[in-house]
Short mmCIF file of C-alpha atoms in Angstrom, two decimals:
data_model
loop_
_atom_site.label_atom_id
_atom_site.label_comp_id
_atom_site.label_asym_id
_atom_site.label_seq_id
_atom_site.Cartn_x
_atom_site.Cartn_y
_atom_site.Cartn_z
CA UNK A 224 -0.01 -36.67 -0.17
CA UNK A 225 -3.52 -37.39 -1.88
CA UNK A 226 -4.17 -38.52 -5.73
CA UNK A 227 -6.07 -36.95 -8.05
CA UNK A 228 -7.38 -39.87 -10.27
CA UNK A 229 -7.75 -38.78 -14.25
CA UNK A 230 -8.99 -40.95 -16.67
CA UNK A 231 -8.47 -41.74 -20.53
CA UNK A 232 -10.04 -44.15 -22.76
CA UNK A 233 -8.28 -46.58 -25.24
CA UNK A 234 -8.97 -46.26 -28.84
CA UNK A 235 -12.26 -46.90 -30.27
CA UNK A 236 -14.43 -46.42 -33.23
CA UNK A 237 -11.13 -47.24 -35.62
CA UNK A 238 -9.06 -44.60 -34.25
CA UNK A 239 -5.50 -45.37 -33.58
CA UNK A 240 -5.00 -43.06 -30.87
CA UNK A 241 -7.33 -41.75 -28.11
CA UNK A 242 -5.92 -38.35 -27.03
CA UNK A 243 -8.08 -38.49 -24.04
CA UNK A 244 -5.57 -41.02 -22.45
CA UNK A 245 -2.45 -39.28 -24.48
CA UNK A 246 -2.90 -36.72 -22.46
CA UNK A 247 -4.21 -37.79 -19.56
CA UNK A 248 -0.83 -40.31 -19.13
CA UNK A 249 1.23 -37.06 -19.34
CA UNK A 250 0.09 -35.73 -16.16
CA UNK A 251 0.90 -38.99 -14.40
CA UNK A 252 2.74 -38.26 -10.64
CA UNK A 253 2.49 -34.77 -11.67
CA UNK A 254 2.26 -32.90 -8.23
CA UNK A 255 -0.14 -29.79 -7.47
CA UNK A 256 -0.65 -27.94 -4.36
CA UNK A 257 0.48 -31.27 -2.57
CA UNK A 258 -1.94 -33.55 -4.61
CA UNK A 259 -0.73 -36.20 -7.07
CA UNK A 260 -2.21 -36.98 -10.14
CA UNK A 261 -2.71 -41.03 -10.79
CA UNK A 262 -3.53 -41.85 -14.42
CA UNK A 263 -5.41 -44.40 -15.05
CA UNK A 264 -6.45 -46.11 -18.77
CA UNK A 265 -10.39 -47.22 -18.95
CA UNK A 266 -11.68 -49.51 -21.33
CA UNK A 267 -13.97 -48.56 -24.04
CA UNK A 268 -16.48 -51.23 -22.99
CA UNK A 269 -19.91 -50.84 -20.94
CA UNK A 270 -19.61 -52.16 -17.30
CA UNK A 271 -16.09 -53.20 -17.85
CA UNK A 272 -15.31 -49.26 -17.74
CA UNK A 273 -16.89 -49.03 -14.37
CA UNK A 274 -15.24 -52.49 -13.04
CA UNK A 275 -11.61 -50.36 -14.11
CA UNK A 276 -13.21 -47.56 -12.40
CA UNK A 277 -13.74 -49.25 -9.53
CA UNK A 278 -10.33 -50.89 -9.37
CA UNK A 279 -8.33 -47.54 -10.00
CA UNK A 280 -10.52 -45.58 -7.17
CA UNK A 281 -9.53 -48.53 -4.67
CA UNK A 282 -6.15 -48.72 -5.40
CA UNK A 283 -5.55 -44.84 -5.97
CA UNK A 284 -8.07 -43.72 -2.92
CA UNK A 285 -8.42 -40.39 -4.76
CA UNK A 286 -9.97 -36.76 -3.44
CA UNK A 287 -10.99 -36.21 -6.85
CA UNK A 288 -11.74 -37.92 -9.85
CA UNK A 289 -11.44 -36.54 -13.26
CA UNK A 290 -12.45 -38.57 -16.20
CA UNK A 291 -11.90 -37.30 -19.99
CA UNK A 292 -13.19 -39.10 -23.32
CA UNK A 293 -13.18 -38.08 -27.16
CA UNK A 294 -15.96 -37.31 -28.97
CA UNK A 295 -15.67 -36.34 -32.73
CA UNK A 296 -18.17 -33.70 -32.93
CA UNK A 297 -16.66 -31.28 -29.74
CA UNK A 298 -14.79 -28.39 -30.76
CA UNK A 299 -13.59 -27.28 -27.36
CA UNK A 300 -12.17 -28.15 -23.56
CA UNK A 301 -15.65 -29.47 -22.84
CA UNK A 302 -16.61 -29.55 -19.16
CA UNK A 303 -19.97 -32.19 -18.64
CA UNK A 304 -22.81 -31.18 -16.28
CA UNK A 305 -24.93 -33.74 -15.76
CA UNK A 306 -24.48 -38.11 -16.13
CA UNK A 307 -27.96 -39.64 -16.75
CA UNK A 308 -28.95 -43.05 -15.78
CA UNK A 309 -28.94 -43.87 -19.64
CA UNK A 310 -26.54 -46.52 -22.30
CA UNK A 311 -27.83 -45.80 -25.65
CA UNK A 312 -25.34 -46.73 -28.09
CA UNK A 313 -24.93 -45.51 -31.71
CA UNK A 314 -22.30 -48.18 -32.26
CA UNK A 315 -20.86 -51.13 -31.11
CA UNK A 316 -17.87 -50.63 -28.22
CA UNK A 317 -14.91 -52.28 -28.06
CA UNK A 318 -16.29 -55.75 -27.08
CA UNK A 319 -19.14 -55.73 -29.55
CA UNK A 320 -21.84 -54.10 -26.93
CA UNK A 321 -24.10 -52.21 -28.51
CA UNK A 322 -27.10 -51.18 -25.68
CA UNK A 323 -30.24 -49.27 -26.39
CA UNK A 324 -32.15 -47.58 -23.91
CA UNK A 325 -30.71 -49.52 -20.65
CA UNK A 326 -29.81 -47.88 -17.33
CA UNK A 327 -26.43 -47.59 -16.53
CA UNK A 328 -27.63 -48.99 -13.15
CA UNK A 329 -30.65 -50.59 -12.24
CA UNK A 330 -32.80 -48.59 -9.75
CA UNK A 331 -30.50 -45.77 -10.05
CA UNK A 332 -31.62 -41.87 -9.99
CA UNK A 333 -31.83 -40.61 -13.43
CA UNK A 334 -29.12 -38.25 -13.35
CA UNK A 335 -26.12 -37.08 -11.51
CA UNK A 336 -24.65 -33.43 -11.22
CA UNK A 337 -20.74 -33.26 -11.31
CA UNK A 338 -19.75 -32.44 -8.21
CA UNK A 339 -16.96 -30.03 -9.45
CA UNK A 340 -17.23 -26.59 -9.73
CA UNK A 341 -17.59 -26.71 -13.77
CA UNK A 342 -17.99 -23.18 -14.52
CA UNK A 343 -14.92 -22.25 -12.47
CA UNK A 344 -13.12 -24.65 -14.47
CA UNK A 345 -14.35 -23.05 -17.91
CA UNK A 346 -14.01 -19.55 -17.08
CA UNK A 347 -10.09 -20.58 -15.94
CA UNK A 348 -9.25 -22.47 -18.82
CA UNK A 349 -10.47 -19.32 -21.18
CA UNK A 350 -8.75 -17.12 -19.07
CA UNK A 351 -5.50 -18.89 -20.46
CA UNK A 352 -6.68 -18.13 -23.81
CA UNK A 353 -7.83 -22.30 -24.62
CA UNK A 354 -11.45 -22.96 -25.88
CA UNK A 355 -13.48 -24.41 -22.97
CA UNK A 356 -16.89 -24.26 -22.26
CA UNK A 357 -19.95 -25.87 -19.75
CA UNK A 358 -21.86 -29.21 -21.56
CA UNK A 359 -25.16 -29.85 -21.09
CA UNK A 360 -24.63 -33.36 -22.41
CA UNK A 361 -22.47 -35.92 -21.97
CA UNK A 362 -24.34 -38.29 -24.74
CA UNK A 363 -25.46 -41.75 -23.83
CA UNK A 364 -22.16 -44.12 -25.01
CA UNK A 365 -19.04 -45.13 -22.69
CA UNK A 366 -18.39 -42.08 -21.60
CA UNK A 367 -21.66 -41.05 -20.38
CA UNK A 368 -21.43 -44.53 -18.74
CA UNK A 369 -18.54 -44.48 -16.90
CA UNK A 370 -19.54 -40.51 -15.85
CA UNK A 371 -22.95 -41.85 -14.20
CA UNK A 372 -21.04 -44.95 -12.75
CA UNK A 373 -18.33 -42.16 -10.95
CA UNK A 374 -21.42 -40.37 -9.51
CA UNK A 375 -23.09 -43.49 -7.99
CA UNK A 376 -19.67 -44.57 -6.72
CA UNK A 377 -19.26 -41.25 -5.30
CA UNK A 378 -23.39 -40.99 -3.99
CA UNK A 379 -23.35 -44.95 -2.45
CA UNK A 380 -20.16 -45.47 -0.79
CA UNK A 381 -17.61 -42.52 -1.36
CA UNK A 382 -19.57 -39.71 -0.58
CA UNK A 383 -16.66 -36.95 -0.36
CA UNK A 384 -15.35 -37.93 -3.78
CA UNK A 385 -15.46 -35.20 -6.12
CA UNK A 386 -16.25 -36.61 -9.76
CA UNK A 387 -16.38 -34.52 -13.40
CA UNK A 388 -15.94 -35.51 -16.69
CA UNK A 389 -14.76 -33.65 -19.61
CA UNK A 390 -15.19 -34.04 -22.82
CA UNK A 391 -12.21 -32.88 -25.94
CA UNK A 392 -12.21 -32.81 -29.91
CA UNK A 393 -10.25 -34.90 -31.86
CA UNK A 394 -6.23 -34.49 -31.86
CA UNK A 395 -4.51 -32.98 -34.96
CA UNK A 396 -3.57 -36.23 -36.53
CA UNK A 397 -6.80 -37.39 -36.30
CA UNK A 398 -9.03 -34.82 -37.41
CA UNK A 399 -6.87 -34.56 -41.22
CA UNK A 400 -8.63 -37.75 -41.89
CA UNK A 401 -12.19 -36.41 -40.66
CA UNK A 402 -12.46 -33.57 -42.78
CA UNK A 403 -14.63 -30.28 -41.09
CA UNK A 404 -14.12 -31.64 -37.67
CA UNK A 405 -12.57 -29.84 -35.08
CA UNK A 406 -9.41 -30.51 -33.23
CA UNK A 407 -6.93 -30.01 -30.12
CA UNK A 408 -3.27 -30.18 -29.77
CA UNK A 409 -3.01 -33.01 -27.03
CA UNK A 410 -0.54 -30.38 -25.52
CA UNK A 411 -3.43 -27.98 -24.99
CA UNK A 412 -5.23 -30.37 -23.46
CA UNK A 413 -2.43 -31.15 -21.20
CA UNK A 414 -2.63 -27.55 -19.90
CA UNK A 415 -6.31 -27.12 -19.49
CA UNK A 416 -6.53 -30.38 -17.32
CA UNK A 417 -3.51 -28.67 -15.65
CA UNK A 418 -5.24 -25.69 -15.00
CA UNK A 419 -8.44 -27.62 -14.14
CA UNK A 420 -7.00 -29.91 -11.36
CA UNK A 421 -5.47 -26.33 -9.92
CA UNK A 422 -9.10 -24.50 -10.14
CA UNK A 423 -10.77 -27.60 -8.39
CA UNK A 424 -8.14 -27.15 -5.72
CA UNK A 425 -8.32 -23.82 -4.82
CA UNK A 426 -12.17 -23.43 -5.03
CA UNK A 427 -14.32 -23.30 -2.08
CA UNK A 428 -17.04 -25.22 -1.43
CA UNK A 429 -19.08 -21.55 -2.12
CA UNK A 430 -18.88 -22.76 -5.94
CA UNK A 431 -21.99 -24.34 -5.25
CA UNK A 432 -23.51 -21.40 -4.46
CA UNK A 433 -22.11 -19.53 -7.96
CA UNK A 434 -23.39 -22.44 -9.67
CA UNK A 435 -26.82 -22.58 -8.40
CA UNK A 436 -26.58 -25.87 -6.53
CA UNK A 437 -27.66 -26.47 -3.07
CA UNK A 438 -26.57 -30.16 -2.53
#
């Protein structure tokens, strides 16, 4: 049986909770069309993210890779585009890093499309009547980070690895102490990474086509 590797972060920016790993650690051995998901937890740190990366692709030796991260501001199941070659931090992370304007690696190309068929995904998760929807953006902190870093993994030395990142709102619980922000049930997210590991199974490589890429 293969893995399916999905990603969470820990906490950061004061939170208590980061629902991107909540739910994430739900899906954990959960089986799909005789793939296993392996969850794995990332740090909220630059380059130690892609070191844990690294680690949990080795040990896991995954088909796919799906990572997920929090940001405040999203109001839906938000599926990233493209990873540029860019850490540009607003504030500190975890350990106290705070970069501004440095690659995410040296020399590399300054942006990466996911190599998941994103607006499959979207139109899927909709269909089961959750908020989803394609990003353009996938900002320039940790996430963003450990995106590009799953891309050059995937372009230098795993090059059938498929890699995405999606971006959700804040949970319930948090957003009653950020008043006007947007949230998600962790159990909804639960089911649209459910239905999104099932639409990245079942979709042909003729996605590309759909999505108007020819790599």
């Amino acid at each position: 049986m293969r893995n399916i590797l999905l990603t969470g972060f820990e906490p950061f920016g004061g939170e208590a909770i980061n629902p991107s790993w909540e739910a994430v650690r739900r899906l954990d051995g959960w089986e799909c069309r005789g793939h296993r998901v392996v969850a794995h937890r990332v740090p909220c740190v630059f380059g130690a993210a892609l070191d844990a990366l690294a680690q949990a692709v080795a040990l896991a030796d995954p088909v796919v890779v799906l990572c997920v991260g929090q940001a405040q501001s999203r109001s839906d199941f938000s599926v990233e585009r493209v990873a540029i070659n860019l850490d540009d931090a607003r504030i500190p992370d975890n350990a106290g890093n705070q970069p501004i304007d440095v690659p995410v690696i040296a020399d590399g190309p300054a942006a990466y499309f996911a190599s998941l068929p994103i607006k499959a995904i979207v139109a899927a998760v909709r269909a089961a009547g959750l908020p989803a929807s394609v990003s353009q953006t996938a900002g320039s902190f940790v996430c963003n980070h450990l995106f590009y870093g799953a891309c050059h993994l995937r372009a230098v030395h795993r090059p059938g690895l498929r890699v995405g990142f999606v971006h959700i709102p804040l949970s319930p619980a948090q957003a009653v102490r950020h008043p006007g922000s947007p949230s998600m049930a962790i159990e909804s997210v639960d089911d649209a990474l459910r239905i999104a590991v099932d639409t990245i199974l079942t979709t042909g490589e003729d996605w590309k086509i759909a999505e108007g890429r020819l790599d």
